[in-house]
């Protein structure tokens, strides 16, 4: 079963628009961790944020903000006043316990964001 | 500089010719893993290693081997590559599992003809 769903395959916005990237996850664990990573056109993967399941406080970092809602199993990512440099593929990921002392890390399929000048 | 390095960055090979993609990290990380990235499929884990001499299968291990003889190195081995292994491969390391973020290498673009 898919554990991380990023329903938006591709999104295009005009520069300065706000955009929200959706992430819905599935887990039976009460302790788990959620991540967002960015992959710009150059190809490298860059860590953006981590949230643990006990911390539902929203996070804001400059133009980026994250909304974590356990009630809807969602961890959405909003970019305010988007810029061309935000154009990238964004991955949401879930780390939860898989047994035998091991955690499983599962990535969503990614959302490609294009910001048009 | 803290980093994960992979070599080669680009590789074109033929079916059946054994190859190795090297991965090395300088952060003294316990956990290392390999992913492949394919269009429409996102990142899928191939193998991971929780420590030296401890490795386990990820979601798509068929056709791959790994070894972890030293903490810093985690090579990916394709004993008999096939065209369906054409992909973009990423090595990653982290201080541990669970709450720790992954540090990714620059990627290796592999084409098997």
Coordinates of C-alpha atoms in Angstrom, one line a residue:
Chain A
X1 CA 0.0 0.0 0.0
X2 CA 1.3 3.4 -0.9
X3 CA 2.3 5.2 2.3
X4 CA 3.0 8.6 1.0
X5 CA 0.8 10.2 -1.6
X6 CA 1.6 13.4 -3.5
X7 CA -1.4 13.7 -5.7
X8 CA -0.1 16.7 -7.6
X9 CA 2.3 15.4 -10.2
X10 CA 3.0 18.8 -11.7
X11 CA 2.1 22.4 -10.8
X12 CA 2.7 25.6 -12.7
X13 CA 2.4 29.0 -11.1
X14 CA 3.3 32.5 -12.1
X15 CA 6.0 34.2 -10.1
X16 CA 4.8 35.8 -6.9
X17 CA 1.8 33.5 -6.6
X18 CA 1.4 31.3 -3.5
X19 CA 1.4 27.5 -4.0
X20 CA 0.7 24.6 -1.7
X21 CA 2.1 21.1 -2.3
X22 CA 0.0 18.4 -0.8
X23 CA 1.3 15.3 1.1
X24 CA -0.9 12.6 2.6
X25 CA 0.7 9.7 4.5
X26 CA -0.4 6.5 6.0
X27 CA 1.0 4.7 9.0
X28 CA -0.1 2.7 12.0
X29 CA 2.7 3.9 14.2
X30 CA 2.1 6.6 16.8
X31 CA 5.8 7.7 16.5
X32 CA 6.9 8.6 13.0
X33 CA 8.7 11.4 11.2
X34 CA 7.9 13.4 8.1
X35 CA 10.3 15.1 5.8
X36 CA 10.3 17.4 2.8
X37 CA 13.2 17.4 0.3
X38 CA 13.8 19.6 -2.7
X39 CA 15.4 18.5 -6.0
X40 CA 16.2 21.5 -8.2
X41 CA 16.9 21.1 -11.9
X42 CA 20.6 20.5 -11.1
X43 CA 19.6 17.2 -9.7
X44 CA 20.8 17.2 -6.1
X45 CA 18.4 16.3 -3.2
X46 CA 18.3 18.8 -0.4
X47 CA 16.7 18.4 3.0
X48 CA 14.1 21.1 3.9
X49 CA 12.3 20.1 7.0
X50 CA 11.5 17.3 9.5
X51 CA 8.5 16.9 11.7
X52 CA 7.9 14.3 14.3
X53 CA 4.4 12.9 15.0
X54 CA 4.2 14.6 18.4
X55 CA 4.8 18.1 17.1
X56 CA 1.8 19.5 15.3
X57 CA 3.0 23.0 15.5
X58 CA 3.2 24.6 12.1
X59 CA 6.6 25.8 10.9
X60 CA 7.5 28.9 9.0
X61 CA 10.9 29.6 7.4
X62 CA 10.9 32.7 5.3
X63 CA 8.6 32.1 2.4
X64 CA 8.2 28.5 3.2
X65 CA 5.6 27.1 5.7
X66 CA 4.5 23.6 6.6
X67 CA 1.1 22.5 7.9
X68 CA 1.1 19.2 9.8
X69 CA -2.4 17.8 10.6
X70 CA -2.6 14.4 12.2
X71 CA -6.3 14.4 11.9
X72 CA -6.1 14.3 8.1
X73 CA -2.7 12.6 7.9
X74 CA -1.3 15.5 5.9
X75 CA 1.9 17.4 5.9
X76 CA 1.4 20.2 3.3
X77 CA 4.1 22.6 2.1
X78 CA 3.3 26.2 1.1
X79 CA 5.5 28.6 -0.7
X80 CA 4.5 32.2 -0.4
X81 CA 5.3 34.7 -3.2
X82 CA 6.9 32.0 -5.3
X83 CA 10.1 32.7 -7.2
X84 CA 11.7 31.1 -10.2
X85 CA 14.4 29.6 -8.0
X86 CA 11.6 27.6 -6.3
X87 CA 11.2 25.6 -9.5
X88 CA 12.1 22.0 -8.5
X89 CA 10.7 18.6 -7.7
X90 CA 9.6 18.4 -4.1
X91 CA 9.4 15.1 -2.3
X92 CA 7.6 14.3 0.9
X93 CA 8.8 11.3 2.9
X94 CA 7.7 9.2 5.9
X95 CA 9.9 7.3 8.3
X96 CA 8.1 4.8 10.5
X97 CA 9.0 1.7 12.4
X98 CA 9.1 -1.5 10.4
X99 CA 10.1 -3.9 13.1
X100 CA 13.3 -5.6 14.3
X101 CA 14.8 -2.3 15.3
X102 CA 14.5 -0.8 11.8
X103 CA 12.7 2.2 10.4
X104 CA 11.4 2.3 6.9
X105 CA 11.8 5.5 4.9
X106 CA 9.3 5.9 2.1
X107 CA 9.2 8.7 -0.4
X108 CA 6.3 10.1 -2.3
X109 CA 6.5 10.2 -6.1
X110 CA 7.2 13.9 -6.0
X111 CA 5.6 17.1 -7.2
X112 CA 7.2 19.1 -10.0
X113 CA 6.8 22.8 -9.4
X114 CA 7.4 25.2 -12.3
X115 CA 7.4 28.9 -11.5
X116 CA 6.9 31.0 -14.6
X117 CA 8.5 34.5 -14.6
Chain B
X1 CA 33.2 19.9 3.8
X2 CA 30.6 17.3 4.9
X3 CA 29.5 15.4 1.8
X4 CA 28.5 12.2 0.1
X5 CA 30.4 11.3 -3.0
X6 CA 29.5 8.9 -5.8
X7 CA 31.4 7.7 -8.7
X8 CA 31.0 7.6 -11.6
X9 CA 28.5 10.4 -12.2
X10 CA 27.6 9.0 -15.6
X11 CA 27.9 5.5 -16.9
X12 CA 26.8 3.8 -20.2
X13 CA 27.3 0.1 -20.3
X14 CA 26.0 -3.0 -22.0
X15 CA 23.8 -5.8 -20.7
X16 CA 25.6 -8.3 -18.5
X17 CA 28.8 -6.3 -17.9
X18 CA 29.3 -6.2 -14.1
X19 CA 29.7 -2.7 -12.7
X20 CA 30.2 -1.0 -9.3
X21 CA 29.1 2.4 -8.3
X22 CA 31.0 3.7 -5.3
X23 CA 29.7 5.8 -2.5
X24 CA 31.6 7.4 0.3
X25 CA 30.7 9.7 3.2
X26 CA 32.9 11.8 5.5
X27 CA 30.4 12.5 8.2
X28 CA 30.9 9.3 10.3
X29 CA 27.3 8.3 9.6
X30 CA 26.0 5.0 10.8
X31 CA 23.2 4.6 8.2
X32 CA 23.7 4.5 4.5
X33 CA 21.3 3.6 1.7
X34 CA 20.9 3.4 -2.1
X35 CA 17.9 4.7 -4.0
X36 CA 16.9 4.7 -7.6
X37 CA 14.8 7.5 -9.2
X38 CA 12.6 6.8 -12.2
X39 CA 10.1 9.2 -13.8
X40 CA 6.7 8.9 -12.2
X41 CA 8.0 6.5 -9.5
X42 CA 9.8 8.9 -7.3
X43 CA 12.7 7.5 -5.1
X44 CA 12.7 3.9 -4.2
X45 CA 15.1 2.3 -1.8
X46 CA 17.3 -0.5 -3.1
X47 CA 19.3 -1.5 0.0
X48 CA 20.3 0.1 3.3
X49 CA 22.9 -0.5 5.9
X50 CA 22.5 0.3 9.6
X51 CA 26.2 -0.2 10.3
X52 CA 29.3 -2.0 9.2
X53 CA 28.5 -5.5 8.0
X54 CA 24.8 -4.9 8.5
X55 CA 22.8 -4.6 5.3
X56 CA 19.2 -5.2 4.4
X57 CA 16.9 -5.1 1.4
X58 CA 14.8 -2.1 0.6
X59 CA 11.8 -2.0 -1.7
X60 CA 13.5 -2.9 -5.0
X61 CA 16.6 -5.0 -4.3
X62 CA 16.4 -7.4 -7.2
X63 CA 19.5 -7.3 -9.4
X64 CA 21.6 -5.4 -7.0
X65 CA 24.2 -6.2 -4.3
X66 CA 25.8 -4.1 -1.7
X67 CA 28.5 -4.4 1.0
X68 CA 29.5 -2.4 4.0
X69 CA 33.0 -3.3 5.0
X70 CA 34.0 0.1 6.2
X71 CA 31.8 2.7 7.8
X72 CA 32.4 5.4 5.2
X73 CA 31.9 3.3 2.0
X74 CA 28.8 1.6 0.6
X75 CA 29.3 0.4 -3.0
X76 CA 26.4 -0.7 -5.2
X77 CA 27.1 -3.7 -7.4
X78 CA 25.2 -4.7 -10.5
X79 CA 26.4 -8.2 -11.3
X80 CA 24.6 -8.5 -14.6
X81 CA 23.0 -5.2 -15.5
X82 CA 19.9 -5.2 -17.6
X83 CA 18.1 -2.3 -19.5
X84 CA 15.5 -2.1 -16.8
X85 CA 18.2 -0.9 -14.4
X86 CA 18.7 2.2 -16.5
X87 CA 18.0 4.9 -13.9
X88 CA 19.3 7.7 -11.7
X89 CA 20.9 6.3 -8.6
X90 CA 21.4 8.2 -5.3
X91 CA 23.5 7.2 -2.3
X92 CA 22.5 8.7 1.0
X93 CA 23.8 8.7 4.5
X94 CA 22.4 9.8 7.9
X95 CA 23.4 9.7 11.5
X96 CA 20.8 7.1 12.2
X97 CA 17.3 6.0 11.3
X98 CA 13.9 7.4 12.2
X99 CA 14.3 11.1 12.9
X100 CA 17.5 11.7 11.0
X101 CA 17.5 13.5 7.6
X102 CA 19.3 12.0 4.7
X103 CA 22.3 13.5 3.1
X104 CA 22.4 12.6 -0.6
X105 CA 25.2 12.2 -3.1
X106 CA 25.1 14.0 -6.4
X107 CA 23.6 11.0 -8.3
X108 CA 24.8 8.5 -10.9
X109 CA 23.1 8.4 -14.2
X110 CA 23.3 4.8 -15.5
X111 CA 22.3 3.7 -19.0
X112 CA 22.3 0.0 -19.8
X113 CA 22.0 -0.9 -23.5

